[in-house]
Coordinates of C-alpha atoms in Angstrom, one line a residue:
X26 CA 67.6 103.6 29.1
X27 CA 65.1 105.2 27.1
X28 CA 63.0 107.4 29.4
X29 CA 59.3 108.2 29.0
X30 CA 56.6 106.5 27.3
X31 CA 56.9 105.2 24.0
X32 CA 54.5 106.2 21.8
X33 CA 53.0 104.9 18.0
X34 CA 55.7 106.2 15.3
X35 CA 58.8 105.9 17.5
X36 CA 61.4 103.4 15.8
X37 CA 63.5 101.3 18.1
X38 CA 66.5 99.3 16.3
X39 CA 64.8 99.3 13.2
X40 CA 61.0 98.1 14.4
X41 CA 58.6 100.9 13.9
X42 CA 55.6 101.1 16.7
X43 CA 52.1 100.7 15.0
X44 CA 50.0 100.4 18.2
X45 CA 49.4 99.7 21.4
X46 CA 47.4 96.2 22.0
X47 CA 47.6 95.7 25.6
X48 CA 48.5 97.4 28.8
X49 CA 49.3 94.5 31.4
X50 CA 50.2 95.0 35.4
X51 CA 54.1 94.2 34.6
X52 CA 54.4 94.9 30.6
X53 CA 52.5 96.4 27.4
X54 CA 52.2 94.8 24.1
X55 CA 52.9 96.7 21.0
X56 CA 52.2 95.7 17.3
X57 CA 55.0 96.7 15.0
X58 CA 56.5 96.8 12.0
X59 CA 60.2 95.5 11.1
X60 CA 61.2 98.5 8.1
X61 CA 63.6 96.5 6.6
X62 CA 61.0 94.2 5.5
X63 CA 57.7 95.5 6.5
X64 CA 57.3 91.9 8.2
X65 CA 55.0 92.5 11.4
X66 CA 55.7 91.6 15.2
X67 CA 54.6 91.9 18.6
X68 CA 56.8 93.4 20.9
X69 CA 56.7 93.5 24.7
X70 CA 58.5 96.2 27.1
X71 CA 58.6 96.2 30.8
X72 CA 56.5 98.7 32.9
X73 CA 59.3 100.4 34.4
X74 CA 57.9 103.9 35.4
X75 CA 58.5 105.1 38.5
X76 CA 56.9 104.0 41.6
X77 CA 56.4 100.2 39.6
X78 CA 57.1 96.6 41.1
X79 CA 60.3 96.0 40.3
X80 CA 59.4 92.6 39.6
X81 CA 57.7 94.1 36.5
X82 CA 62.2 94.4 35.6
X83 CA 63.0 91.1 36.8
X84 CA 60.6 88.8 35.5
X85 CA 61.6 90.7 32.0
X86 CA 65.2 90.3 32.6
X87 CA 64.1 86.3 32.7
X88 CA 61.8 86.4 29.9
X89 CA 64.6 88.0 28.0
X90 CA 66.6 85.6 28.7
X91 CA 64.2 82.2 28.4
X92 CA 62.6 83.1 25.3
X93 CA 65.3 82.6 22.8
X94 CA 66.1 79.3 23.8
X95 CA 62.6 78.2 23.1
X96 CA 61.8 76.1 19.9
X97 CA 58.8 74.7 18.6
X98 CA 54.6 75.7 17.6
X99 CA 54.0 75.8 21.2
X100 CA 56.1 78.9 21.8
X101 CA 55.9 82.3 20.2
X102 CA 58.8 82.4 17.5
X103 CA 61.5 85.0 19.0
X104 CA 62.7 87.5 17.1
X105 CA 64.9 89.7 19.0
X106 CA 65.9 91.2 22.2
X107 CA 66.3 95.2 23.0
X108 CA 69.0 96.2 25.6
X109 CA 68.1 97.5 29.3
X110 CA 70.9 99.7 29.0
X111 CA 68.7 101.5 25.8
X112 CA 65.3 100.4 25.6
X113 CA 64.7 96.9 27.1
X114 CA 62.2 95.2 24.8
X115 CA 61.6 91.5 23.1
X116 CA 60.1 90.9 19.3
X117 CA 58.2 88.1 19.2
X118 CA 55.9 86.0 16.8
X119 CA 52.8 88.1 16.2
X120 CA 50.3 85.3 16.7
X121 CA 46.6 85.9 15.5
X122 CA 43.2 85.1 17.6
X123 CA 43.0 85.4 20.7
X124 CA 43.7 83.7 24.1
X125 CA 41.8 81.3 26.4
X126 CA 40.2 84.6 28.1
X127 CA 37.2 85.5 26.0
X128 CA 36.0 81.9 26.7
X129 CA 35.1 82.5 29.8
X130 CA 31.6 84.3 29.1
X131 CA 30.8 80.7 27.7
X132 CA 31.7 78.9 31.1
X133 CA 31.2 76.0 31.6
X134 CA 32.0 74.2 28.6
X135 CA 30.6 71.1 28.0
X136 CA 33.1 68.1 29.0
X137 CA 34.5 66.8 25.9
X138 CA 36.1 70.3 25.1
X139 CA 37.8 71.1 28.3
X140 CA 38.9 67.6 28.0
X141 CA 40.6 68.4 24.6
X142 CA 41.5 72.1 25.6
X143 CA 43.5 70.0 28.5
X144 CA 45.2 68.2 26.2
X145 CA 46.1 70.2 24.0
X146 CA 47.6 72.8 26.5
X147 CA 49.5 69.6 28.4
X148 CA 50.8 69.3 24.7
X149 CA 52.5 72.4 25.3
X150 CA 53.3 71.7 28.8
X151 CA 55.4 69.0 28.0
X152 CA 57.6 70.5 24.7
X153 CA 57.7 73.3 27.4
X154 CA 59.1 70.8 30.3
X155 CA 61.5 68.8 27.9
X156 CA 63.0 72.2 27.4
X157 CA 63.8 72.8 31.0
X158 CA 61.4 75.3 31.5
X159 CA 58.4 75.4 33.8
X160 CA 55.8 78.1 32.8
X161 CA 54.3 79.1 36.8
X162 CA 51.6 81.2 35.1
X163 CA 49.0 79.1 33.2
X164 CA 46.1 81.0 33.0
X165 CA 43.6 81.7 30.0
X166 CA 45.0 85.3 29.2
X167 CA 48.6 83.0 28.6
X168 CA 47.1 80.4 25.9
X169 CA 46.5 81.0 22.8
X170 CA 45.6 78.1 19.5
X171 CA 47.5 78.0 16.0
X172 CA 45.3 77.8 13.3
X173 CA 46.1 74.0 13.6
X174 CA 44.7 73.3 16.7
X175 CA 48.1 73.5 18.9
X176 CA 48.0 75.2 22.0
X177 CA 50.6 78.4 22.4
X178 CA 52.1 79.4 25.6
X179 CA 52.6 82.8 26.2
X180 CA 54.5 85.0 28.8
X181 CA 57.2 83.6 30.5
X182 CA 58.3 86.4 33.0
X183 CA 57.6 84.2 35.8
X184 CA 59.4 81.6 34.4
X185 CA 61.8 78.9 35.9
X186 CA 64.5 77.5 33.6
X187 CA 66.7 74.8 34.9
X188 CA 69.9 76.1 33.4
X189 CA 69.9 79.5 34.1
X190 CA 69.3 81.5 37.1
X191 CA 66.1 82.3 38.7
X192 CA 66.3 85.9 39.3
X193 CA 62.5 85.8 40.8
X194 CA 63.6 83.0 43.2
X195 CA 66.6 84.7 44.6
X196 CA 65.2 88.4 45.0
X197 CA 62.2 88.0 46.0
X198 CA 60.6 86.0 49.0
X199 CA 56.7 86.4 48.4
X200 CA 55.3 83.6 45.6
X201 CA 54.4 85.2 42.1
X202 CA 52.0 83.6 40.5
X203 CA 48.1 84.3 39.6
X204 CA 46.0 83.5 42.5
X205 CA 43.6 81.1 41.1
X206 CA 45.9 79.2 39.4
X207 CA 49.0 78.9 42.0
X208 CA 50.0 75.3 42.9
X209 CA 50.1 74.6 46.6
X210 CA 54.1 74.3 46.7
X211 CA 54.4 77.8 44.7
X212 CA 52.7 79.1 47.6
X213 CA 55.1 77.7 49.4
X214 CA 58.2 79.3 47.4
X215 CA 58.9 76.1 45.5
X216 CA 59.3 77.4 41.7
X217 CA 61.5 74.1 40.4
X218 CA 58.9 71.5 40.2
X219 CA 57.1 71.1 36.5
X220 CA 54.4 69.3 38.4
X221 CA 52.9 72.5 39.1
X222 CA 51.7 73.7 35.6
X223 CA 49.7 70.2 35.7
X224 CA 48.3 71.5 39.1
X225 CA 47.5 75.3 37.4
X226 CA 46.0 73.3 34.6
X227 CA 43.4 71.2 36.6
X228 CA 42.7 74.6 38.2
X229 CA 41.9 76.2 34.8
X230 CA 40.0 73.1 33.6
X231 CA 38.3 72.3 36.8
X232 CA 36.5 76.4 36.1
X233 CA 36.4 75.8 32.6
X234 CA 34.0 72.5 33.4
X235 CA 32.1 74.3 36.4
X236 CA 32.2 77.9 35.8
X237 CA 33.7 78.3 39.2
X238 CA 37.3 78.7 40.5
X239 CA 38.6 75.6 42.6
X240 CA 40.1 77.8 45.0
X241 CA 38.5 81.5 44.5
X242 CA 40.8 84.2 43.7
X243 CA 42.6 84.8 47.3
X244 CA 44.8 88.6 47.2
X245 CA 46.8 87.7 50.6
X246 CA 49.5 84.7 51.1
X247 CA 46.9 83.8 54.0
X248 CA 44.1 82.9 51.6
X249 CA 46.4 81.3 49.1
X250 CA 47.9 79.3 51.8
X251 CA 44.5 77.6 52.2
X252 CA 44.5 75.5 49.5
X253 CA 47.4 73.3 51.3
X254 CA 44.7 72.0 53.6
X255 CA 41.0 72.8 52.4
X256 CA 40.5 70.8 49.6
X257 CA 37.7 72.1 46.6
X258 CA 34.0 71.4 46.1
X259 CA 33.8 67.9 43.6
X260 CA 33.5 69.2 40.5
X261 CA 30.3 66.9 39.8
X262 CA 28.9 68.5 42.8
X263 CA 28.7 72.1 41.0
X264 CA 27.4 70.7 37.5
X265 CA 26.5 66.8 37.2
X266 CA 27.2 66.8 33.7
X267 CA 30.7 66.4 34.5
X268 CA 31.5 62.2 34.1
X269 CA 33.3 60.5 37.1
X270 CA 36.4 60.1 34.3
X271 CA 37.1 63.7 34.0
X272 CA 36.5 64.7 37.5
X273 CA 39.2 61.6 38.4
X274 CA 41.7 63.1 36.1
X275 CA 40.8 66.7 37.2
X276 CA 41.0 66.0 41.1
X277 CA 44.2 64.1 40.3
X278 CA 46.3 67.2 38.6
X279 CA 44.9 69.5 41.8
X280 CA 46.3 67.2 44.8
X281 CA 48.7 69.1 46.9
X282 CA 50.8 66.9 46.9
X283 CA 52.6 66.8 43.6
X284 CA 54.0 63.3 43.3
X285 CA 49.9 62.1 43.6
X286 CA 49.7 64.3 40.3
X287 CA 50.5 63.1 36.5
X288 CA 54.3 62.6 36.9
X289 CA 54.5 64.2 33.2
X290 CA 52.1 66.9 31.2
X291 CA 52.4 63.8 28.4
X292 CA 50.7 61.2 30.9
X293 CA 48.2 63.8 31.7
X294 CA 47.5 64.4 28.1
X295 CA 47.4 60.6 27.2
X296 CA 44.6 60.1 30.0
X297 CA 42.6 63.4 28.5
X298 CA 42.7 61.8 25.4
X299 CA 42.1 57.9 26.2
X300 CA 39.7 58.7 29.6
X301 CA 37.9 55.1 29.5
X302 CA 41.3 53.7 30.4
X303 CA 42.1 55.8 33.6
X304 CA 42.0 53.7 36.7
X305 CA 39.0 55.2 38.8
X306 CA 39.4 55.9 42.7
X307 CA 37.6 57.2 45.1
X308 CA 38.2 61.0 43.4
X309 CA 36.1 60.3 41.0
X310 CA 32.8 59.4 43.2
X311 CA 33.3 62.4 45.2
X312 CA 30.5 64.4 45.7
X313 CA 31.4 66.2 49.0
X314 CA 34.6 68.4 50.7
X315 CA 36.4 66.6 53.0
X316 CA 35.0 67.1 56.7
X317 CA 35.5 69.6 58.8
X318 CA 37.7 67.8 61.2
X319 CA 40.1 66.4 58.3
X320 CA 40.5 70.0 57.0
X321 CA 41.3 70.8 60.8
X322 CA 43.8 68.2 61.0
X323 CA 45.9 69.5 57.8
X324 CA 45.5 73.1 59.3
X325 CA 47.5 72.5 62.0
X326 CA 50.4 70.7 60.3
X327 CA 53.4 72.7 59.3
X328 CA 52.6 73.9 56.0
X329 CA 55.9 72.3 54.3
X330 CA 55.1 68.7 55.2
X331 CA 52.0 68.9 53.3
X332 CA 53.7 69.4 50.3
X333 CA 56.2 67.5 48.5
X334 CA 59.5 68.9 47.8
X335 CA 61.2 68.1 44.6
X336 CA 63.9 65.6 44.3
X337 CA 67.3 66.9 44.1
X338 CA 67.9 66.7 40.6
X339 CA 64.6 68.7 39.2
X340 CA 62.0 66.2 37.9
X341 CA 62.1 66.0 34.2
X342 CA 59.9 64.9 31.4
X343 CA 61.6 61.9 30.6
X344 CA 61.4 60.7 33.9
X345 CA 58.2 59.4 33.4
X346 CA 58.3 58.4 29.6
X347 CA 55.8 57.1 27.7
X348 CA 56.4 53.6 26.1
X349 CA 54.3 52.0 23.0
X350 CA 54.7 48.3 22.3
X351 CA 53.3 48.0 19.0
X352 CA 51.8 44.1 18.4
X353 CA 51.3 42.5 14.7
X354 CA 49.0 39.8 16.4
X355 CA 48.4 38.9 13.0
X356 CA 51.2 36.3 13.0
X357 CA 53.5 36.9 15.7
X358 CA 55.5 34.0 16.8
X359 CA 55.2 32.9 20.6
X360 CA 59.0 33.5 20.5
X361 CA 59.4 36.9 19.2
X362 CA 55.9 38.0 21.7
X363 CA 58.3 36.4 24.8
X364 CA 61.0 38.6 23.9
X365 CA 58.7 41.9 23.3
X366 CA 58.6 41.4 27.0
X367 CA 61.4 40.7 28.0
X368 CA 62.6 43.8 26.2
X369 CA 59.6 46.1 27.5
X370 CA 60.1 45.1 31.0
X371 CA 63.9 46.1 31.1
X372 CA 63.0 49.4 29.7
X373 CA 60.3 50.0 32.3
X374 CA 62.6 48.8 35.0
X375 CA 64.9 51.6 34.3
X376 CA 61.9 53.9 34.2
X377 CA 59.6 53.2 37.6
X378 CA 57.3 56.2 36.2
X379 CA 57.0 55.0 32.5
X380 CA 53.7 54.2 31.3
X381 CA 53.2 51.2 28.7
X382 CA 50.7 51.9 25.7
X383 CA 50.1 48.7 24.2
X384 CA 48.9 49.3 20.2
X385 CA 47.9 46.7 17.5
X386 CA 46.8 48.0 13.9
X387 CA 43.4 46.8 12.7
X388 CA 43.9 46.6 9.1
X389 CA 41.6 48.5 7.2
X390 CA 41.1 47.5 3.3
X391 CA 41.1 50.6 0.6
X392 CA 38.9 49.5 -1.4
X393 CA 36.5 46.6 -0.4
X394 CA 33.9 47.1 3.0
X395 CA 35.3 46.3 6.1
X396 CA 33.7 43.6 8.0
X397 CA 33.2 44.0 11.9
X398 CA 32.8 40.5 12.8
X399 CA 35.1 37.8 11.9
X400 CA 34.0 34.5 10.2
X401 CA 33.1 33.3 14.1
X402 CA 30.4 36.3 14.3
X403 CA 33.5 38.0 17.0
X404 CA 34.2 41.5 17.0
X405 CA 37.4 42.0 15.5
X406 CA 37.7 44.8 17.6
X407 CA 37.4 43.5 20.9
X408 CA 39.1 39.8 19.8
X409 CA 42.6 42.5 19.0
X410 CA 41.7 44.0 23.0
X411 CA 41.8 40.6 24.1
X412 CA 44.9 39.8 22.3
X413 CA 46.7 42.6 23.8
X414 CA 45.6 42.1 27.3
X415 CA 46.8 38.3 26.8
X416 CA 50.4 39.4 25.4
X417 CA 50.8 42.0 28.6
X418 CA 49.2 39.6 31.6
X419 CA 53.0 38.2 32.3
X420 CA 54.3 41.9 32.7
X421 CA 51.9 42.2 36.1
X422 CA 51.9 45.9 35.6
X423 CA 49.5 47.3 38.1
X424 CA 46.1 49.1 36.5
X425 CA 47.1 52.6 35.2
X426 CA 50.4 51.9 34.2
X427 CA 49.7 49.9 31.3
X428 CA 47.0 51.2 28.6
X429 CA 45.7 49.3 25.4
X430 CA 44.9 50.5 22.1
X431 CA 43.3 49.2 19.0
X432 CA 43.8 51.5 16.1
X433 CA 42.1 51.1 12.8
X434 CA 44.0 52.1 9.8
X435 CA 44.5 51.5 6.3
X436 CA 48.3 52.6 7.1
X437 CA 49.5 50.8 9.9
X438 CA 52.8 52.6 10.1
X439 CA 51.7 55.9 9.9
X440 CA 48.9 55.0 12.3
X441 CA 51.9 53.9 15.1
X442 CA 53.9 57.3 13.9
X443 CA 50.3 59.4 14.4
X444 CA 49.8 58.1 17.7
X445 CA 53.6 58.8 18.9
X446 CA 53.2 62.3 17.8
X447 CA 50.2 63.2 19.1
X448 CA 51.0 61.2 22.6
X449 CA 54.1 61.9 23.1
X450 CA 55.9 58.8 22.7
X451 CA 59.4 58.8 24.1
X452 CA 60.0 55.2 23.2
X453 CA 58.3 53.0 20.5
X454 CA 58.8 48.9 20.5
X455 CA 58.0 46.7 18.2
X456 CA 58.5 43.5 16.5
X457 CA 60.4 42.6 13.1
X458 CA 58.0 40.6 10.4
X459 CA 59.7 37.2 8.6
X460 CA 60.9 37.6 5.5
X461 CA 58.5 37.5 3.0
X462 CA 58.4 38.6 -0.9
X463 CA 55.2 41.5 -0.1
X464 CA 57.5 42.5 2.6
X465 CA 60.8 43.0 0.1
X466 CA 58.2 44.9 -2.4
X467 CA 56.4 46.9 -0.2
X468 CA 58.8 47.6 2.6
X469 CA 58.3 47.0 6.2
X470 CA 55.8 48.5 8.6
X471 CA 59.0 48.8 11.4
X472 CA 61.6 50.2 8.7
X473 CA 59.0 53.3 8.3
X474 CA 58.4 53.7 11.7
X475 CA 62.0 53.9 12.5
X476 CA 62.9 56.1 10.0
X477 CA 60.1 58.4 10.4
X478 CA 59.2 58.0 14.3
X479 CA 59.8 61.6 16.8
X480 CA 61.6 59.4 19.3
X481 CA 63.3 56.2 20.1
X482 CA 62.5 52.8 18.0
X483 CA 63.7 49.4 19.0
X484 CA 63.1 47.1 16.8
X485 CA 63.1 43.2 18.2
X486 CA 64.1 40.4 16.0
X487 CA 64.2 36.6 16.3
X488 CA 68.1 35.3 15.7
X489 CA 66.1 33.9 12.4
X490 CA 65.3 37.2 11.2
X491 CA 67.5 38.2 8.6
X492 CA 68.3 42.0 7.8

């Protein structure tokens, strides 16, 4: 291993050192400069002088190891990894701006933008989580935005990837985590559950909307241990600017016990995004801690059997899927609406966490004015809500399990692909249109949307459909 300090000039397998732009507790970041190319990177090496936690080596030894099988915009692009028997180090992605941490002189934000810094980071939390990874340190210092808007996560030393092993799990017994941010079962030692991101991301949006930290920023296992049975002021109660919706969602992702949070980052991201739909219970009217002898009662249970434990096989993304029946209510036969159904309920049967979005496409015209009412003096808005609502009533889904969406579009296929991208759509089900000469010309809406769609299309047809 190289010994010493590196130092701006030194060349290490062909990357020349440039600078040094950050000194952390466990690694320092270093611009440099690829010579082969002149192409520029950020590389990161391990604090590993003497007398240093040797977690510092270990959570690098995972990063190392977690990075490169990372794909996507939500991830630093990974360039290349340096040798612990040389000089450990790993090239990354040199991503410009900066991260979530010079936002907090602005604290608090006003609602609507932590609401869409939520979702955009759950964006990220869930490419992260179909990957097998779950991040354990989402924090503002670790986020960073891509010129188009989508949230980056950064640093993955403290990492837990479901195929490989967890180094930090089996040498070390104390949790590793940041303080603030820490979900009540990573207290607890539990580092397989990607239900705690969603938990250190209602921490970090729960300070972002009151300029105060749910749970403080404990040093000792004793005070981190607290937030297993002392629950945190109502957000509304520090600033009532904050609506009942986004308190709901935000007291939701910081219950302790994790199967009362989102079951997926993607559900948690659709209800950011579409917040007059989420159910309201009593979490939203809250305006006071529980009382004294409630927080008593949880203090004296065993700390384990206030949290849940994951199930055996680690809780995945797709677990909880997100499903979009997309209606043509236009002229829909009573048959082909019976058999939607039919088909959406046998998909959600096999799923008991999906969620069903239910979409129809309000036709916009290019050219002409578009007309709100219709010739009754209805809103054709609300008349397509209705329609919905009337197609679903026979699947009895309970409240917040089923959500309804009337898009207007000029395109109504690329409107359906839009809202599968940006929602995360696992599963996208629609009906086929009659024959028809337009529909031969033009192609169909359904034929785009399952060529082009990011994930699953089933396509339903009446026997009478041809082709």
């Amino acid at each position: 291993m190289v010994k010493g300090r590196l130092n701006v000039g030194t060349v290490i397998d062909g990357f020349r050192i440039d600078e040094l732009r950050h000194t952390g507790g466990m690694a320092h970041l270093w611009g440099v400069t690829r010579e082969e190319d002149g192409a520029t990177f950020l590389m990161k090496t391990p604090v590993v002088y003497e007398g240093e936690d040797p977690a510092a080596i270990v959570s690098f030894e995972m990063e190392q190891m977690i990075m490169p099988r990372l794909k996507g915009p939500h991830v630093p692009r990974h360039i290349a990894n340096g040798d612990f028997s040389k000089q450990p180090f790993i090239v990354m992605e040199r991503l410009e701006g900066e991260t979530l941490l010079p936002a907090l002189k602005q604290l608090p934000l006003p609602p609507e933008k932590v609401a869409d810094l939520g979702a955009r980071i759950a964006d990220a939390l869930q490419s992260l989580h179909e990957q097998g990874v779950i991040h354990l340190d989402i924090k503002p210092s670790n986020i960073m935005f891509r010129p188009g808007g989508e949230a980056v996560l950064i640093d993955y030393g403290l990492a837990h990837h479901r195929a490989l092993p967890d180094l930090m799990q089996e040498e070390f017994r104390l949790p590793y985590g940041t303080a603030p941010y820490m979900a009540p079962e990573q207290v607890m030692g539990i580092r397989s559950d990607p239900r705690s991101d969603l938990f250190a991301l209602g921490a970090l949006m729960y300070f972002f909307a009151t300029g105060t930290r749910p749970f403080g920023d404990p040093q000792k296992l004793r005070g981190l241990k607290q937030r297993l049975w002392k629950d945190p002021a109502p957000p509304r109660k520090l600033n009532p600017a904050i609506p009942p919706l986004l308190q709901e969602i935000v007291l939701r992702c910081l219950e302790v016990k994790a199967g009362r949070r989102h079951p997926s980052a993607a559900q948690l991201a659709h209800d950011l995004r579409h917040p007059q739909q989420v159910p309201l219970t009593a979490r939203a009217e809250k305006m006071e801690r529980d009382g004294f002898f409630a927080a008593l009662r949880r203090k004296g249970e065993s700390p384990m059997s206030l949290i849940d434990l994951p199930p055996p096989r680690e809780a995945e993304a797709s677990d909880a899927p997100i499903v979009a029946v997309a209606l043509n209510l236009d002229d829909m036969a009573p048959d082909l609406a019976d058999k939607l159904r039919r088909t959406a309920l046998r998909i959600l049967e096999r799923s008991p966490e999906a969620r069903l979005a239910v979409l129809n496409v309000l036709k916009l015209n290019r050219i002409a004015l578009d007309q709100t009412l219709d010739e009754e003096g209805n809103n054709k808005h609300v008349q397509r809500l209705v329609g919905l609502k009337d197609w679903a009533r026979p699947l009895n889904l309970e409240q917040g399990r089923i959500t309804f969406h009337v898009l207007e579009a000029i395109d109504p296929a690329e409107t359906i692909l839009d809202y599968a991208r940006v929602n995360n759509v696992d599963h996208i089900l629609m009906g086929a249109r009659a024959n028809s000469t337009m529909r031969k010309i033009l192609g169909s809406v359904s034929a785009k949307v399952a060529a082009e769609a990011p994930c699953t299309v089933t396509v339903v047809r009446n026997r009478s459909v041809a082709g």
